[in-house]
Amino acid sequence: MIETKNINFYYGDFHAIKNISMKMEPNTVTAFIGPSGCGKSTFLRLFNRMNDLINNTRLEGECLIKSKNIYDKSIDVDELRKDVGMVFQKPNPFPKSIFENVAYGLKVNGVKDKKFIAQKVEESLMAAALWDEVKDKLHKSAFELSGGQQQRLCIARALAVAPSVLLMDEPASALDPISTSKIEELIHQLKSNYTIVIVTHNMQQAARVSDKTGFFMMGELVEYSDTKKMFLNPDKETTQNYITGRFG
Amino acid sequence: MIKKISNIVIKQLLTVSGAITGIAILFISIFLFKEGIGFFNSPAVEKGYSLYVHASNPINELSSKEIKEIFDSEITNWKTVGGNDEAIKIFRIDEIFQKYSEEELGKDYQLLPEKLGEEIKSDKNIIAYIPQKYAPTLTKGIKVLHIKHLTLSDFFLGKEWLPTATPSPLFGVMPLFLGTLLVSILAIIFALPLGLGVAIYLSELANEKIRKLLKPIIELLSGIPSVVYGFFGLVVLSPLVQKTFHLSVGETALTGSLILAIMALPTIISVAEDAMRNTPRAMREASLALGATQWQTIYKVVIPYAKSGISAAVVLGIGRAIGETMAVLMVTGNAAVMPTSIFNSVRTIPATIAAELGEAPAGGTHYQALFLLGCVLFLITMVFSIIAEIISKKKNY
Ligand SMILES: Nc1ncnc2c1ncn2[C@@H]1O[C@H](COP(=O)(O)OP(=O)(O)OP(=O)(O)O)[C@@H](O)[C@H]1O
Ligand SMILES: [Mg+2]
């Protein structure tokens, strides 16, 4: 589904991603772990070309999604981002109603059919396990929701445009344990329909939700293997040290 | 201990400065309205003068507009103002000097009142305009004409602003009010789309280098004194307007609004740009990550988010346009007539106040009328601010 080939990424002179090649299969959850500042977010944001927004950056190598190089000139970035959804670390709903938040992606993509939009909004909210909590106040401000609800709203918003890949950058780091477990449950359910890449600082979370785990350090991919193997019997000593909490 | 005291001192200082500002603003408003309201208790003729008619004349009272029209010979028959069907005979004090020599009037014009009295008594259709100093001795044949106080409708609906006309000045605010609205609204129509366009360009599209160059220049422009803009308007814009539209004069409402638009632009641009740049990056990223284009992101997320800042920009821009005095005074041609087209000369309220306050005797009717103009201006700006406030508050989640 996603494949990177010898990716190098620079912020100005700073070499943030160092020659990373990896593959992610469809309908799997891949977790990125590693100490702060090692480049997890940077790497993740390459998959929906979010780093294009930052001035003075440079990319080498190829990033293929569905076997197409997404940095190819022929790629329409807006189309790509429809197919590769993203959920951010901090919940960032728009200052609009709950309904409008979820409908946003459809509307900007030219969907006009009100019935279809309403149906999609409901489906997405259900898929994000939020429907029951908000069905009576769809037209209230999204800011009236709790942090955890807002994050699930952001997930629903991303699901509404029917992406095939879902990128999540520490989606639960700002949330309480109950909201976190709801999100984790959600990831489990979404797996059958989406390819998910999740950045997390929480080892247990990575162990609970992911099929494969990549361990990053200083811009390098130190180790990448099945989550079970990674946590029980990693190949590298640095990985072992990080996972057992000896640094980082 | 010292920290505690300094905390208290700072708190007190802030409270006091807040209170002083508040009181000052309140005082100014009260002063403005107090002086302005006095207008409605003023008689409509020049101070120190009175009007006299023959005692047999059924007319006891006239309004300032009627008086003005009589003395302009627009009304020539008493019937028009509700009297007998007789031609009006106007008498001005100068005429007495043609009839009598200085000697006949006596030392220090001692005999003048008497002669005036005779003059009025001799003609039952006369209306005489005479300084009270020489008031004719009120004998049987003469009566003082009562003059109606100026009314709200005289002021607000009056179509003529002739504050120095004798004997009866006219203070109709309509032409000035419409002139102000015309020039300001036109200015906003020019400045708003352009200003917001540039603000969007600067905040969303321009690269860092261009913005770093343009922003300080634009901010500098808003600090240029308005006389300089006025001068530019007079020398450059006004001839340009004259040539382009083949007009006899270039000082028109259009010229005024163009110069106002130019003056309001820097403020609008700079405030609106700040507001848009304050839209959190997370909002833009959220929108783009859903496949929205940059333009969709701008008008669906950035602009709504920056709405209250943008409306502040608009209010400041409009405020400048409505309140601006000097530049407008210089380029609009200053004709206090009802505007009929944007190519007419007009006169705005602030320009009128600036131009006339110097020559209006303090406490006089004209002076009070100018204060009332100030109140009107105050209210116009307030209404605009309230509208902008309502728009910016509307459905802001
Ligand atoms: N916009 C930027 N400009 C310059 N350098 C950046 C920028 N964003 C990130 N970096 C640098 O790139 C490196 C990787 O950052 P990144 O945000 O990808 O780390 P991360 O692994 O996500 O860290 P965290 O776990 O704290 O989120 C860091 O050293 C950071 O300082
Ligand atoms: Mg990060």
XYZ file of C-alpha atoms and ligand atoms in Angstrom:
677
model
C 0.000 0.000 0.000
C 2.642 2.469 1.101
C 6.234 2.043 0.140
C 9.135 4.397 0.619
C 12.424 4.051 -1.238
C 15.555 5.665 0.111
C 13.792 8.734 1.461
C 15.904 11.634 2.657
C 14.290 14.802 3.918
C 15.887 18.103 4.845
C 14.651 21.171 6.736
C 17.110 23.631 5.216
C 20.461 22.097 6.081
C 19.023 19.863 8.767
C 18.880 16.254 7.663
C 15.673 15.095 9.368
C 14.968 11.762 7.605
C 17.877 9.585 6.706
C 17.546 7.109 3.874
C 14.428 5.297 5.006
C 12.910 2.454 2.997
C 9.898 0.583 4.313
C 6.659 -1.035 3.212
C 3.197 -0.990 4.756
C 0.577 -3.545 3.772
C -3.108 -2.743 3.174
C -5.484 -3.132 6.115
C -2.740 -3.158 8.696
C -1.893 -0.833 11.516
C 1.698 0.320 11.600
C 3.029 2.158 14.642
C 5.955 4.565 14.601
C 7.776 4.870 17.907
C 10.941 6.631 18.942
C 12.263 9.439 21.117
C 11.023 12.983 20.687
C 12.494 14.806 17.695
C 13.557 11.638 15.880
C 11.464 12.477 12.819
C 8.282 10.392 13.214
C 5.945 13.260 12.438
C 8.118 14.475 9.614
C 8.096 11.046 8.048
C 4.353 10.587 8.518
C 3.599 13.970 6.990
C 5.455 12.941 3.856
C 2.655 10.516 3.020
C 0.054 13.211 2.449
C 2.564 15.837 1.368
C 1.829 18.007 4.408
C 5.476 18.995 4.481
C 4.949 20.827 1.192
C 3.547 23.662 3.295
C 6.870 24.245 4.984
C 9.283 26.527 3.205
C 12.832 25.634 2.439
C 12.588 21.851 2.598
C 13.958 19.207 0.272
C 13.088 15.602 -0.433
C 15.068 12.825 -2.037
C 13.841 9.332 -2.864
C 10.411 7.979 -3.708
C 7.216 7.501 -1.790
C 4.723 5.180 -3.421
C 1.096 4.851 -2.455
C -0.887 2.295 -4.417
C 2.265 1.917 -6.510
C 2.262 5.539 -7.629
C 4.968 7.988 -6.662
C 3.016 10.663 -4.840
C 5.759 13.220 -5.471
C 5.447 12.771 -9.198
C 4.550 15.923 -11.114
C 1.376 14.327 -12.469
C -0.077 13.877 -8.973
C -2.889 16.166 -7.885
C -2.077 16.959 -4.259
C -5.699 17.688 -3.299
C -6.777 14.323 -4.710
C -3.948 12.615 -2.879
C -5.007 14.159 0.420
C -8.541 12.937 -0.093
C -7.210 9.435 -0.322
C -4.722 9.808 2.520
C -6.527 11.202 5.537
C -4.840 12.634 8.598
C -5.682 13.003 12.258
C -3.543 15.424 14.191
C -2.074 15.320 17.656
C -4.263 18.045 19.049
C -7.941 17.859 18.164
C -8.452 20.640 15.624
C -12.125 20.878 14.722
C -13.189 23.888 12.661
C -15.112 26.640 14.411
C -18.278 25.281 12.836
C -21.069 22.960 13.876
C -20.461 19.252 14.424
C -22.340 18.477 11.231
C -20.427 21.058 9.200
C -17.129 19.700 10.456
C -17.845 16.247 9.118
C -19.471 17.565 5.954
C -16.536 19.861 5.205
C -14.456 17.338 3.281
C -17.420 16.341 1.136
C -18.378 19.908 0.407
C -14.917 21.029 -0.625
C -14.811 18.062 -2.923
C -17.870 19.265 -4.725
C -20.571 17.051 -3.219
C -23.835 19.008 -3.326
C -26.463 16.339 -2.675
C -27.748 17.220 0.802
C -29.217 13.802 1.462
C -25.983 12.094 0.530
C -24.008 14.455 2.752
C -26.326 13.858 5.706
C -26.029 10.127 5.236
C -22.247 10.259 4.978
C -22.045 12.424 8.080
C -24.069 9.891 10.020
C -22.012 6.964 8.745
C -18.746 8.670 9.544
C -19.851 9.638 13.026
C -20.953 6.070 13.608
C -17.674 4.723 12.321
C -15.888 7.081 14.700
C -18.069 5.830 17.577
C -19.408 9.301 18.202
C -22.882 9.159 16.736
C -24.763 8.264 19.883
C -23.151 11.065 21.807
C -23.817 13.814 19.275
C -26.860 12.787 17.270
C -29.060 15.221 19.162
C -26.755 18.199 18.819
C -25.361 17.992 15.332
C -25.817 21.689 14.828
C -24.092 22.753 18.010
C -20.562 24.079 17.905
C -17.847 21.460 17.722
C -16.103 23.313 20.526
C -18.813 22.227 22.936
C -17.471 18.673 22.787
C -14.900 17.251 25.184
C -11.323 16.793 24.004
C -11.836 13.091 23.384
C -15.076 13.691 21.526
C -13.391 16.390 19.458
C -10.665 13.950 18.471
C -13.219 11.350 17.424
C -14.972 14.102 15.492
C -11.690 14.777 13.688
C -11.467 11.082 12.887
C -15.039 11.110 11.580
C -14.180 14.166 9.528
C -11.255 12.315 7.969
C -13.355 9.186 7.339
C -16.119 11.132 5.599
C -14.084 11.645 2.459
C -13.507 7.875 2.270
C -9.721 7.698 2.284
C -7.891 4.415 1.957
C -5.034 5.445 4.226
C -5.385 7.072 7.637
C -2.394 8.831 9.174
C -2.592 9.508 12.903
C 0.001 11.607 14.679
C -0.274 10.828 18.394
C -4.069 10.940 18.210
C -4.551 10.131 21.881
C -1.734 12.031 23.514
C -3.986 14.886 24.613
C -6.703 12.600 25.956
C -7.676 10.932 29.208
C -7.429 7.113 29.575
C -11.072 6.437 28.786
C -11.051 8.529 25.620
C -7.754 6.902 24.701
C -9.141 3.414 24.975
C -12.128 4.448 22.879
C -9.791 5.648 20.154
C -7.757 2.475 20.338
C -10.890 0.394 20.016
C -11.826 2.502 17.052
C -8.482 1.886 15.372
C -9.109 -1.828 15.750
C -12.450 -1.534 14.005
C -11.191 0.726 11.247
C -8.387 -1.624 10.344
C -10.563 -3.809 8.176
C -11.299 -0.893 5.847
C -8.264 1.336 6.077
C -4.505 1.214 6.107
C -3.487 2.985 9.265
C -0.192 4.538 10.286
C -0.023 5.818 13.836
C 2.672 7.724 15.660
C 2.683 7.142 19.389
C 4.794 7.754 22.446
C 2.947 5.140 24.380
C 4.609 1.711 24.122
C 1.566 -0.147 25.428
C -0.561 1.616 22.880
C 1.767 0.594 20.057
C 1.745 -2.950 21.373
C -2.049 -2.984 21.683
C -3.101 -1.501 18.373
C -0.439 -2.229 15.783
C 0.506 -5.139 13.577
C 3.912 -3.763 12.747
C 6.117 -1.275 14.502
C 8.919 0.942 13.275
C 11.450 2.276 15.731
C 13.004 5.600 14.733
C 16.014 7.385 16.123
C 17.787 10.527 14.955
C 16.051 10.385 11.600
C 16.873 6.757 10.960
C 14.633 3.722 10.934
C 16.464 1.557 13.424
C 14.225 -1.453 13.331
C 10.991 -2.413 11.615
C 9.204 -5.685 12.249
C 6.059 -7.372 13.565
C 4.893 -5.683 16.715
C 4.962 -8.935 18.706
C 8.552 -9.607 17.772
C 9.534 -5.985 18.360
C 8.271 -5.982 21.911
C 9.290 -9.514 22.889
C 12.494 -10.058 21.065
C 13.902 -7.061 19.132
C 16.951 -7.485 16.930
C 18.799 -4.383 18.069
C 19.959 -3.495 21.522
C 18.936 0.173 21.149
C 15.392 -0.949 20.437
C 15.431 -3.150 23.505
C 16.722 -0.263 25.599
C 14.118 2.150 24.318
C 11.224 -0.255 24.741
C 12.155 -1.166 28.260
C 12.422 2.491 29.076
C 16.119 2.704 29.656
C 16.240 5.974 27.681
C 14.033 8.277 25.680
C 6.810 43.311 50.482
C 8.131 45.644 47.772
C 6.628 43.355 45.193
C 3.268 43.580 46.902
C 3.361 47.369 47.015
C 4.428 47.689 43.415
C 1.635 45.342 42.447
C -0.872 47.552 44.227
C 0.604 50.704 42.704
C 0.482 49.289 39.186
C -3.078 48.114 39.699
C -4.109 51.551 40.947
C -2.355 53.284 38.064
C -4.143 51.110 35.551
C -7.490 51.709 37.229
C -6.913 55.459 37.349
C -5.832 55.669 33.721
C -8.857 53.640 32.709
C -11.119 55.898 34.702
C -9.544 59.059 33.286
C -9.981 57.844 29.722
C -13.556 56.875 30.387
C -14.395 60.199 31.992
C -12.671 62.127 29.204
C -14.654 60.315 26.537
C -17.876 60.793 28.468
C -17.115 64.461 28.972
C -16.426 65.014 25.283
C -19.651 63.304 24.278
C -21.679 65.259 26.807
C -20.098 68.526 25.716
C -20.743 67.713 22.072
C -24.386 66.878 22.624
C -25.008 69.722 25.063
C -23.739 72.322 22.612
C -25.518 70.615 19.758
C -28.914 70.397 21.472
C -28.768 74.146 22.147
C -29.329 74.587 18.446
C -33.011 73.836 18.814
C -33.496 76.726 21.216
C -31.944 79.223 18.883
C -33.870 81.676 16.759
C -33.346 81.357 13.093
C -32.144 84.869 12.367
C -28.793 86.417 12.865
C -28.120 87.389 16.449
C -28.922 91.000 17.271
C -31.385 91.450 14.450
C -35.152 91.404 14.396
C -37.882 91.469 11.808
C -40.696 93.997 11.909
C -43.972 94.228 10.078
C -46.916 96.563 9.977
C -49.255 96.018 12.899
C -52.188 95.308 10.611
C -50.406 92.373 9.021
C -52.176 89.146 10.068
C -48.860 87.250 10.038
C -47.308 86.929 13.476
C -44.783 84.209 12.932
C -42.541 82.927 10.147
C -40.139 80.044 9.813
C -36.547 80.520 8.833
C -37.092 78.946 5.457
C -39.963 81.326 4.713
C -37.872 84.279 5.775
C -35.022 83.153 3.584
C -37.284 82.759 0.585
C -38.905 86.113 1.148
C -35.575 87.878 1.247
C -34.389 85.936 -1.790
C -37.522 87.123 -3.578
C -38.678 83.600 -4.088
C -41.809 84.419 -2.122
C -43.216 87.745 -3.218
C -46.762 87.676 -1.938
C -47.975 87.561 1.647
C -50.594 85.080 0.545
C -47.956 82.398 0.088
C -47.200 82.434 3.799
C -50.841 82.697 4.826
C -51.411 86.438 4.761
C -53.348 88.868 2.593
C -53.048 88.825 -1.152
C -50.557 91.650 -1.271
C -47.059 91.974 -2.664
C -44.340 91.818 -0.057
C -42.219 94.856 0.334
C -38.749 94.106 1.643
C -37.023 96.768 3.653
C -33.352 96.641 4.575
C -31.738 99.155 6.870
C -29.445 100.446 4.092
C -32.416 101.975 2.350
C -32.889 104.497 5.113
C -29.493 105.970 4.349
C -30.526 106.661 0.792
C -33.581 108.492 1.948
C -32.090 110.633 4.690
C -28.774 112.403 5.038
C -26.516 111.760 7.992
C -27.518 115.064 9.570
C -31.180 114.237 9.451
C -30.504 111.051 11.369
C -28.776 112.961 14.086
C -25.611 112.480 16.055
C -24.847 108.778 16.596
C -27.979 108.001 14.584
C -30.134 109.124 17.488
C -33.083 109.673 15.228
C -32.698 106.467 13.273
C -35.168 104.342 15.292
C -37.804 106.977 14.908
C -37.315 107.224 11.160
C -37.367 103.477 10.831
C -40.610 103.362 12.722
C -42.155 105.860 10.363
C -40.965 103.869 7.430
C -42.578 100.682 8.662
C -45.815 102.344 9.633
C -46.139 103.855 6.209
C -46.452 100.555 4.363
C -48.719 97.757 5.508
C -47.009 95.182 3.342
C -43.521 95.852 4.566
C -41.121 93.441 6.203
C -38.087 95.105 7.716
C -34.828 93.591 8.807
C -33.239 95.792 11.410
C -30.530 95.515 14.064
C -31.992 95.524 17.540
C -29.647 98.351 18.418
C -31.743 100.658 16.247
C -35.021 98.991 17.050
C -37.844 101.283 16.031
C -39.864 102.604 18.885
C -42.750 100.243 19.110
C -45.767 102.358 18.503
C -49.206 101.246 17.426
C -48.396 100.673 13.784
C -45.472 98.271 14.286
C -45.056 94.763 15.543
C -42.109 92.453 15.934
C -42.356 89.340 13.848
C -41.952 86.215 15.892
C -39.546 83.701 14.421
C -40.101 80.015 14.881
C -37.398 78.032 16.618
C -35.429 75.699 14.441
C -37.004 72.294 14.469
C -35.677 68.771 14.141
C -37.042 68.552 10.644
C -35.503 71.912 9.684
C -32.175 70.424 10.618
C -32.421 66.802 9.605
C -34.625 67.126 6.551
C -33.524 70.562 5.379
C -32.089 70.418 1.906
C -30.125 73.636 2.115
C -27.062 74.447 4.163
C -26.603 78.209 4.035
C -25.258 79.044 7.467
C -24.300 82.624 6.687
C -27.323 83.706 4.691
C -29.008 86.895 5.948
C -31.333 87.523 7.489
C -32.177 83.927 8.016
C -29.484 81.242 7.651
C -30.533 77.715 6.758
C -29.140 74.680 8.503
C -30.401 71.718 6.513
C -28.043 68.850 7.133
C -29.306 66.655 4.282
C -26.767 67.687 1.635
C -23.878 67.250 4.052
C -25.204 63.955 5.363
C -25.733 62.578 1.882
C -22.387 63.967 0.773
C -20.689 62.165 3.636
C -22.518 58.922 2.952
C -21.880 59.093 -0.769
C -18.173 59.738 -0.415
C -17.707 57.205 2.398
C -19.717 54.395 0.877
C -18.044 54.862 -2.474
C -14.675 54.833 -0.725
C -15.547 51.608 1.046
C -16.720 50.045 -2.199
C -13.324 50.801 -3.674
C -11.221 50.026 -0.636
C -12.807 46.945 0.831
C -12.440 44.365 -1.947
C -9.022 45.696 -2.831
C -7.865 45.809 0.771
C -9.103 42.324 1.573
C -7.616 41.057 -1.666
C -4.213 42.421 -0.816
C -4.540 41.141 2.755
C -5.310 37.648 1.472
C -2.441 37.838 -0.966
C -0.016 38.971 1.692
C -1.077 36.517 4.357
C -1.708 33.432 2.225
C 0.023 33.635 -1.112
C 3.008 35.952 -1.003
C 6.284 34.403 -0.066
C 8.113 35.466 3.042
C 10.426 37.881 1.231
C 7.683 39.840 -0.481
C 5.685 40.073 2.700
C 8.629 41.239 4.750
C 9.134 43.964 2.182
C 5.524 45.045 1.663
C 4.133 44.925 5.186
C 6.310 47.716 6.644
C 5.749 49.879 3.580
C 1.990 49.511 3.906
C 2.133 50.267 7.597
C 4.218 53.328 6.857
C 1.587 54.545 4.397
C -1.072 54.595 7.090
C 1.034 57.056 9.036
C 1.214 59.712 6.326
C -0.673 62.858 7.350
C -3.902 63.379 5.497
C -2.933 66.797 4.110
C -0.284 65.014 2.099
C -2.885 62.676 0.666
C -5.120 65.668 0.029
C -2.316 67.408 -1.794
C -1.715 64.342 -3.908
C -5.429 64.176 -4.639
C -5.561 67.798 -5.633
C -2.529 67.685 -7.887
C -2.785 64.211 -9.383
C -6.188 62.590 -8.868
C -8.425 65.553 -9.455
C -7.017 66.449 -12.920
C -7.074 62.765 -13.751
C -10.760 62.453 -12.855
C -11.508 65.643 -14.763
C -9.799 64.399 -17.917
C -11.063 60.829 -17.763
C -14.695 61.797 -17.406
C -14.552 65.094 -19.335
C -15.782 67.206 -16.442
C -15.606 70.930 -15.933
C -14.036 70.487 -12.511
C -12.095 67.567 -11.112
C -13.062 68.127 -7.492
C -15.942 65.709 -7.166
C -17.438 63.110 -4.844
C -15.611 60.504 -6.892
C -12.249 62.177 -6.352
C -12.934 62.409 -2.640
C -13.863 58.781 -2.360
C -10.828 57.698 -4.360
C -8.494 59.555 -2.071
C -10.329 58.181 0.967
C -10.050 54.672 -0.414
C -6.329 55.137 -0.863
C -6.072 56.400 2.699
C -8.157 53.612 4.212
C -6.373 50.843 2.326
C -3.235 50.565 4.450
C -5.270 50.232 7.644
C -7.626 47.669 6.147
C -4.793 45.653 4.665
C -2.629 45.637 7.708
C -5.334 44.819 10.269
C -7.014 42.185 8.090
C -3.690 40.586 7.249
C -2.770 40.305 10.911
C -6.123 38.702 11.631
C -5.753 36.144 8.865
C -2.230 35.241 9.803
C -3.475 34.571 13.292
C -5.567 31.697 12.039
C -3.917 28.678 13.676
C -1.815 26.500 11.446
C -3.799 23.517 12.718
C -6.941 24.907 11.056
C -5.286 25.311 7.687
C -3.671 21.896 7.916
C -6.963 20.273 8.883
C -8.606 21.775 5.839
C -5.831 20.919 3.404
C -5.573 17.395 4.796
C -9.184 16.849 3.771
C -8.366 17.608 0.177
C -9.473 21.233 0.180
C -7.598 23.478 -2.208
C -5.688 26.463 -0.932
C -8.416 28.799 -2.109
C -11.141 26.729 -0.439
C -9.100 26.767 2.727
C -8.825 30.534 2.555
C -12.487 31.289 2.133
C -13.951 28.455 4.171
C -11.556 28.427 7.100
C -9.170 31.374 7.203
C -11.651 34.146 6.466
C -14.391 32.876 8.825
C -11.784 32.375 11.504
C -10.425 35.878 11.029
C -13.905 37.368 10.770
C -13.786 39.538 13.851
C -10.343 40.841 12.935
C -11.478 41.525 9.414
C -14.511 43.418 10.610
C -12.260 45.425 12.896
C -10.295 46.303 9.779
C -13.483 47.335 8.048
C -14.637 49.476 10.957
C -11.287 51.206 11.177
C -11.336 51.747 7.430
C -14.873 53.123 7.428
C -14.095 55.178 10.498
C -11.232 56.762 8.682
C -13.352 57.342 5.605
C -16.253 58.950 7.451
C -14.217 60.988 9.852
C -11.508 62.075 7.461
C -11.478 65.819 7.080
C -8.489 67.441 5.521
C -8.013 65.405 2.364
C -11.721 65.428 1.603
C -11.918 69.155 2.193
C -9.222 69.575 -0.415
C -10.595 67.422 -3.212
C -14.396 67.293 -3.089
C -15.033 70.821 -4.256
C -16.907 71.780 -1.100
C -20.314 72.511 -2.483
C -22.964 72.012 0.153
C -25.639 70.955 -2.289
C -27.690 67.807 -2.562
C -25.490 65.329 -4.413
C -27.121 64.032 -7.572
C -24.203 62.184 -9.126
C -20.734 61.042 -8.181
C -19.368 63.683 -10.544
C -20.872 66.510 -8.487
C -18.960 68.534 -6.014
C -20.077 67.642 -2.516
C -19.260 68.530 1.004
C -18.938 66.174 3.919
C -19.817 66.742 7.557
C -16.265 66.783 8.903
C -15.100 69.080 6.120
C -17.937 71.452 6.965
C -17.026 71.529 10.627
C -13.387 72.162 9.853
C -14.092 74.842 7.302
C -16.717 76.764 9.238
C -15.947 76.466 12.920
C -13.355 79.227 12.684
C -15.814 81.782 11.387
C -18.825 80.789 13.467
C -19.128 83.033 16.538
C -18.950 80.956 19.716
C -22.351 80.218 21.189
C -24.208 81.380 18.096
C -26.679 79.353 16.102
C -24.126 78.485 13.447
C -21.699 77.322 16.113
C -24.348 75.132 17.689
C -25.311 73.761 14.312
C -21.712 72.669 13.783
C -21.747 70.873 17.106
C -24.930 69.171 16.099
C -23.123 68.057 12.941
C -20.485 66.592 15.227
C -23.196 64.619 17.014
C -24.541 63.350 13.709
C -21.067 62.219 12.693
C -20.658 60.532 16.044
C -23.902 58.640 15.552
C -23.092 57.601 11.984
C -19.791 56.061 13.025
C -21.481 54.387 15.963
C -24.094 52.809 13.721
C -21.386 51.502 11.398
C -19.463 50.032 14.316
C -22.543 48.340 15.702
C -23.382 46.828 12.315
C -19.838 45.526 11.946
C -19.975 44.146 15.467
C -23.196 42.291 14.724
C -21.766 40.839 11.520
C -18.616 39.665 13.236
C -20.549 38.087 16.115
C -22.969 36.321 13.844
C -22.718 32.545 14.069
C -19.184 32.497 15.316
C -18.807 29.094 16.921
N 9.297 23.080 10.439
C 10.511 22.642 10.832
N 11.607 23.358 10.525
C 12.816 22.942 10.903
N 13.050 21.831 11.604
C 12.007 21.068 11.941
C 10.679 21.439 11.588
N 9.824 20.507 12.059
C 10.592 19.586 12.699
N 11.894 19.922 12.626
C 13.000 19.161 13.172
O 13.002 17.876 12.601
C 13.227 16.903 13.588
C 12.126 15.874 13.591
O 10.955 16.490 14.008
P 9.601 15.695 14.156
O 8.539 16.667 14.505
O 9.396 14.882 12.945
O 9.910 14.773 15.396
P 8.965 13.737 16.142
O 9.632 12.443 16.094
O 7.601 13.812 15.610
O 9.005 14.289 17.604
P 7.836 14.289 18.695
O 7.745 12.902 19.189
O 8.322 15.215 19.738
O 6.600 14.742 18.020
C 13.374 17.616 14.923
O 14.745 17.713 15.241
C 12.813 18.975 14.667
O 13.554 19.955 15.379
Mg 5.710 14.527 16.355
